[in-house]
Amino acid sequence: MTTRSGRVIKHEPLGSPTESTRSSSTMPPPSPSPKKRKLPHDGYLGTPSMTTPSIAPTFTRSHAPSAETYQRRDDDQEPIFMEMRRRQDNIGTGRHSTPSSQNADASFVQQSFAHPTFTDIGLKQKACNDTLGDLQTLGVSHVAALPELVLVGDQSSGKSSLMSGLARVNLPRSAGVCTRCPLHIRLISSKLDRWSCTVSLQQDFDFQPFPDRKPRTSDVTRTNPFPPWTKRPHRDIKPFKTIFDPNEIEQVLRWAQIAILNHNRSFEQFVPDEGTFAKKYTLDVAARETDAQFSPNIVALEIKGPGLPDLSFYDLPGVFISPEKEEDGYVVKVVKNLTLEYIRREKAIIIWAFPMNVDSENSISLDIIRKSGAADRTIGVMTKADQLSNQNIPTWLAMFRGEKQRVGHGFFATARPPNQNLEAAALWEKLFFDREVVENTSWPIEYAEFANRCGVEVLLEYLSCELGAAFARSLPSIKDMVNTRLKQIEGELTSLPELPHNVEHEVKRSLIQFLQHMKTAMRGTEFSSNWNTLNRQFRACVFKMKPKCTVRDSDTQTIDISGADSEATTPTPRRPRPSDSTMRNVATPSRRPRQDAVTTPVKQEDATMGGMSRASSVMGAPGADLQNPFIAFFHLGRGAMDIKEIRSDIMRLKRPGMPQDLVPDEVRETLCLRAVEKWSSPLETYIKKTADLLEYTALVALEESLGGLRQRLIFRECHHHLGRFITQQVASQQGRLTEMYNTEAYQSFVMNDDVFRSCKAQEMEQLNRIRGIVRLKALTLVDWAYPTKLWEHMSEEERIKERKMLDTNLPKLPKDPYETEIEVAGYVRGYYIMAAARFVEGVAMNVNSTLLRTFRENELDTYMDNEFHIYGRADPSLYSKLMEEDENTAKRRVQLKAEKDKLVRAMHSIKELESSSTGPSVPSVTRPHVTIDSDNEMDEGVL
């Protein structure tokens, strides 16, 4: 391969003969010191195709035919060279790279890279490297890993001189430039005579300093490798300055680094000759007063000019062990972490720079490379070759031959003297490696066989070749992954629509639709059915709370009069005693009460918003399988009355001289109000469940009308105001129902005597029936095992039989000593039944005619119109504000759109490259003779 300087480069393995040598013994061995041959320079445009071998880790000449000795056929249009298949990929994986199409349609890939002529894309080196540079600048490595060159080395390793040679620009070499942040250099060959350099700041991290101290070494962890810097969701690119004079590059780079280190300030104030800070302070002062000591953000240079190589690479700060100040000890770990991050990138080609005037075993960078498993992806560059001592010649010769410090791409040597401009340094290096005496220094003759591995120009050609080939191999999978990510972003953006064209119309239309849905839902069968179920549950609960009465003639004889809504139980048969008679007509306290079969219609929600439960995104029937919310109150009627306690109250309140069977009114009043007072808890539950049902119905209507605008402010505002309206209306309704309750609990009140007497008569009949059975059992006139059932649960035959039994035996008994107390219990229970029916019906009627009416008619419309101006005119900014999103959603859309823009531009660059590779103007190029021998064997040669 011919370099731009005219030197011939031969990339050949050491240590074993080639296949051509094994097949022909007539080829003479090369001389130890081959002559340099000048070939016509036709412009090195590319690398072999994706199957072309790469360079070997060792470099002894093979006996394969060269470009001059191979006999061409008459119909050959251009030279044809021996081409060897490689066993291993020297870019680190050990296997040939293959396009990945697992995440994209096969047809998508076939439309591009499966095209037969696409394999020639490797020849278009400039186009490949230009496209790769575009992708690197755009920052799409989070989507697809990109091939990249990464220059690493210890401090004082000659990296700055090497970087200046590679960039073909006189970069500053003193402390302060690219020592405290990474540098990305992109070189673009231009047909224009004008040189230009655009400097930009690529911000991937945010600066979040500790409020009261500097970072410490202990702050540097695996999860926080660059304190106090934190990773951003996407890259932000700030254009810093474009210059057209190479002599200005040092100043601009220094100020760009200062801007990077002052992340939380406007970068514009640090632009030289323009920014306020740059005009006021000198570089030295500004460098001492930066907010951060180090930054993982990147200063990027895009250099265009005639004769430049098409190349891009990263230059990292030099790795070191001891900081200048003890307080900056954390920077040592941070720089090492940064180097690790770049080296570990699977497609990074590492350029390891180390000087020939020190022992390479002491290289910190080499240790990092080895521990990262990146040696196979590493190019060794021995700098400061002019400072090599004669006694170390065998050591460095062994490295050239791959016998020591072996790396996958072998070693190059450079010698760029400091304090010389670019042209002088390049000339000096050429004379030096040509073994001309330069300043009493000469390149030892022992290294003559590696002349094709010496000089920055030779290294540049090799880097450009390797980077282009790696990118060509990776391009199908890169395009695949970029396209897949684009589809994901587009899908997510469809769920985050932009503002509608007519914002006011959209707001009003959505709110009017909601109000209509709300009215329809309140009159619909679903709401009516659920609310009727709640009313039935409430009524059943209140009637189950009817006060129970326990009859106790003695300490052992008891009777619990439960009433018609409870089941009678039969005690375990045992031998009766005259003084022991126990009878209960309801389940014992230890027995679990029977649950009502009807369930609550109200769905519970955990989170609330504006006084209203937040509906889930998928609305379903409310709580059809939840427990009756009133079950907990069923037991409140138990133990309400006892005939012995009733007698005690009568005796306590009776005035002297009153007849024995005369009961003071206060006794009846107290027992009646005590039973009614227990309605407060069920009433509170009824109100809450009614409110829950309203909220659920409102949220269903809201989802149906504004569900598509859930991420907009209008949805949250409507949700908030709707919740507040429901809260206000429920609070007013609760006040009215509380008044109804207080009226019932204030004083017993009977207007319909006929209803009251009927209710009392029914209760007295039940009480006397059960009381009679208990007395008969106590006197052994009835078998103790006789079952006591609820009257309504008995068959007609059982009822006739029991009446006959009671009519026959009760006349035999003396007068009941608790007859008066039984009458009081019947009075209280009769009043309770009448008052309960009145109260339950009144509560339901009041809720229907007041609370529910506000939603069926126009009160909600008026309220929402006052908030949103649905039916009138308002400031247009109000409607625009209502269509705004929450901060997180808006920020997410901005991020997605920014990422989409980058990926669209990336796809455009890829498609342009693809198009140029399939066009008719693909130039013919001479492929360099390149061989690989990673396992001391060669595959069969392929012509």
PDB file of C-alpha atoms in Angstrom, residues 375-471:
ATOM      1  CA  ALA A 375      -5.711  -6.419  24.022  1.00  0.00           C
ATOM      2  CA  ASP A 376      -6.970  -7.995  20.790  1.00  0.00           C
ATOM      3  CA  ARG A 377      -8.510  -4.656  19.818  1.00  0.00           C
ATOM      4  CA  THR A 378      -5.389  -2.653  20.579  1.00  0.00           C
ATOM      5  CA  ILE A 379      -2.861  -0.937  18.331  1.00  0.00           C
ATOM      6  CA  GLY A 380       0.430  -0.275  20.084  1.00  0.00           C
ATOM      7  CA  VAL A 381       2.089   3.027  19.200  1.00  0.00           C
ATOM      8  CA  MET A 382       5.628   3.488  20.458  1.00  0.00           C
ATOM      9  CA  THR A 383       6.269   7.221  20.692  1.00  0.00           C
ATOM     10  CA  LYS A 384       9.511   9.136  21.226  1.00  0.00           C
ATOM     11  CA  ALA A 385      11.452   6.654  19.095  1.00  0.00           C
ATOM     12  CA  ASP A 386      14.249   9.183  18.830  1.00  0.00           C
ATOM     13  CA  GLN A 387      14.856   8.831  22.581  1.00  0.00           C
ATOM     14  CA  LEU A 388      15.482   5.070  22.420  1.00  0.00           C
ATOM     15  CA  SER A 389      18.667   3.942  24.137  1.00  0.00           C
ATOM     16  CA  ASN A 390      20.850   1.389  22.366  1.00  0.00           C
ATOM     17  CA  GLN A 391      20.765  -1.116  25.216  1.00  0.00           C
ATOM     18  CA  ASN A 392      16.964  -1.405  24.881  1.00  0.00           C
ATOM     19  CA  ILE A 393      16.964  -2.239  21.173  1.00  0.00           C
ATOM     20  CA  PRO A 394      16.347  -6.002  21.722  1.00  0.00           C
ATOM     21  CA  THR A 395      13.389  -5.294  23.998  1.00  0.00           C
ATOM     22  CA  TRP A 396      11.560  -3.096  21.515  1.00  0.00           C
ATOM     23  CA  LEU A 397      12.508  -5.393  18.651  1.00  0.00           C
ATOM     24  CA  ALA A 398      10.771  -8.226  20.500  1.00  0.00           C
ATOM     25  CA  MET A 399       7.670  -6.087  20.761  1.00  0.00           C
ATOM     26  CA  PHE A 400       7.705  -5.374  17.029  1.00  0.00           C
ATOM     27  CA  ARG A 401       7.902  -9.101  16.412  1.00  0.00           C
ATOM     28  CA  GLY A 402       5.012  -9.874  18.770  1.00  0.00           C
ATOM     29  CA  GLU A 403       7.225 -11.719  21.242  1.00  0.00           C
ATOM     30  CA  LYS A 404       6.484  -9.308  24.071  1.00  0.00           C
ATOM     31  CA  GLN A 405       3.450  -7.233  25.107  1.00  0.00           C
ATOM     32  CA  ARG A 406       1.495  -8.800  22.270  1.00  0.00           C
ATOM     33  CA  VAL A 407      -1.519  -6.811  21.059  1.00  0.00           C
ATOM     34  CA  GLY A 408      -4.000  -7.658  18.348  1.00  0.00           C
ATOM     35  CA  HIS A 409      -2.933  -5.056  15.786  1.00  0.00           C
ATOM     36  CA  GLY A 410       0.786  -5.103  16.477  1.00  0.00           C
ATOM     37  CA  PHE A 411       3.022  -2.076  16.990  1.00  0.00           C
ATOM     38  CA  PHE A 412       3.911   1.134  15.194  1.00  0.00           C
ATOM     39  CA  ALA A 413       6.671   3.595  15.980  1.00  0.00           C
ATOM     40  CA  THR A 414       6.540   7.399  15.795  1.00  0.00           C
ATOM     41  CA  ALA A 415       9.033  10.161  16.437  1.00  0.00           C
ATOM     42  CA  ARG A 416       7.592  13.654  16.510  1.00  0.00           C
ATOM     43  CA  PRO A 417       9.983  16.072  18.212  1.00  0.00           C
ATOM     44  CA  PRO A 418       8.435  18.679  20.483  1.00  0.00           C
ATOM     45  CA  ASN A 419       8.466  22.416  19.836  1.00  0.00           C
ATOM     46  CA  GLN A 420       8.304  22.073  16.053  1.00  0.00           C
ATOM     47  CA  ASN A 421       5.480  22.948  13.734  1.00  0.00           C
ATOM     48  CA  LEU A 422       3.591  20.263  11.848  1.00  0.00           C
ATOM     49  CA  GLU A 423       5.530  20.410   8.592  1.00  0.00           C
ATOM     50  CA  ALA A 424       8.929  20.453  10.256  1.00  0.00           C
ATOM     51  CA  ALA A 425       7.997  17.600  12.599  1.00  0.00           C
ATOM     52  CA  ALA A 426       6.742  15.456   9.708  1.00  0.00           C
ATOM     53  CA  LEU A 427       9.914  16.037   7.694  1.00  0.00           C
ATOM     54  CA  TRP A 428      12.089  15.368  10.718  1.00  0.00           C
ATOM     55  CA  GLU A 429      10.280  12.068  11.341  1.00  0.00           C
ATOM     56  CA  LYS A 430      10.648  10.955   7.709  1.00  0.00           C
ATOM     57  CA  LEU A 431      14.384  11.599   7.711  1.00  0.00           C
ATOM     58  CA  PHE A 432      14.731   9.861  11.042  1.00  0.00           C
ATOM     59  CA  PHE A 433      13.028   6.630  10.002  1.00  0.00           C
ATOM     60  CA  ASP A 434      14.899   6.725   6.671  1.00  0.00           C
ATOM     61  CA  ARG A 435      17.976   6.428   8.915  1.00  0.00           C
ATOM     62  CA  GLU A 436      19.236   9.814   7.949  1.00  0.00           C
ATOM     63  CA  VAL A 437      21.270  11.450  10.715  1.00  0.00           C
ATOM     64  CA  VAL A 438      19.039  14.057  12.302  1.00  0.00           C
ATOM     65  CA  GLU A 439      20.467  16.067  15.204  1.00  0.00           C
ATOM     66  CA  ASN A 440      22.989  13.317  15.875  1.00  0.00           C
ATOM     67  CA  THR A 441      20.137  10.812  16.211  1.00  0.00           C
ATOM     68  CA  SER A 442      19.515   7.856  13.936  1.00  0.00           C
ATOM     69  CA  TRP A 443      16.938   5.030  13.796  1.00  0.00           C
ATOM     70  CA  PRO A 444      18.812   1.752  14.425  1.00  0.00           C
ATOM     71  CA  ILE A 445      19.372  -0.513  11.437  1.00  0.00           C
ATOM     72  CA  GLU A 446      17.947  -3.425  13.487  1.00  0.00           C
ATOM     73  CA  TYR A 447      14.464  -2.048  12.866  1.00  0.00           C
ATOM     74  CA  ALA A 448      14.812  -1.788   9.087  1.00  0.00           C
ATOM     75  CA  GLU A 449      12.524  -4.765   8.450  1.00  0.00           C
ATOM     76  CA  PHE A 450       9.698  -2.832  10.148  1.00  0.00           C
ATOM     77  CA  ALA A 451       9.994   0.304   8.013  1.00  0.00           C
ATOM     78  CA  ASN A 452       6.389  -0.212   6.941  1.00  0.00           C
ATOM     79  CA  ARG A 453       5.346   0.265  10.586  1.00  0.00           C
ATOM     80  CA  CYS A 454       7.134   3.530  11.244  1.00  0.00           C
ATOM     81  CA  GLY A 455       5.839   7.073  11.068  1.00  0.00           C
ATOM     82  CA  VAL A 456       2.624   8.924  11.780  1.00  0.00           C
ATOM     83  CA  GLU A 457       1.650   8.886   8.098  1.00  0.00           C
ATOM     84  CA  VAL A 458       1.870   5.099   7.969  1.00  0.00           C
ATOM     85  CA  LEU A 459      -0.179   4.884  11.169  1.00  0.00           C
ATOM     86  CA  LEU A 460      -2.783   7.229   9.713  1.00  0.00           C
ATOM     87  CA  GLU A 461      -3.255   5.022   6.663  1.00  0.00           C
ATOM     88  CA  TYR A 462      -3.598   1.957   8.813  1.00  0.00           C
ATOM     89  CA  LEU A 463      -6.091   3.573  11.203  1.00  0.00           C
ATOM     90  CA  SER A 464      -8.212   4.876   8.361  1.00  0.00           C
ATOM     91  CA  CYS A 465      -8.198   1.439   6.745  1.00  0.00           C
ATOM     92  CA  GLU A 466      -9.105  -0.421   9.929  1.00  0.00           C
ATOM     93  CA  LEU A 467     -11.814   2.008  11.000  1.00  0.00           C
ATOM     94  CA  GLY A 468     -13.466   1.975   7.587  1.00  0.00           C
ATOM     95  CA  ALA A 469     -13.394  -1.819   7.425  1.00  0.00           C
ATOM     96  CA  ALA A 470     -14.835  -2.163  10.929  1.00  0.00           C
ATOM     97  CA  PHE A 471     -17.607   0.279  10.099  1.00  0.00           C
TER      98      PHE A 471
END
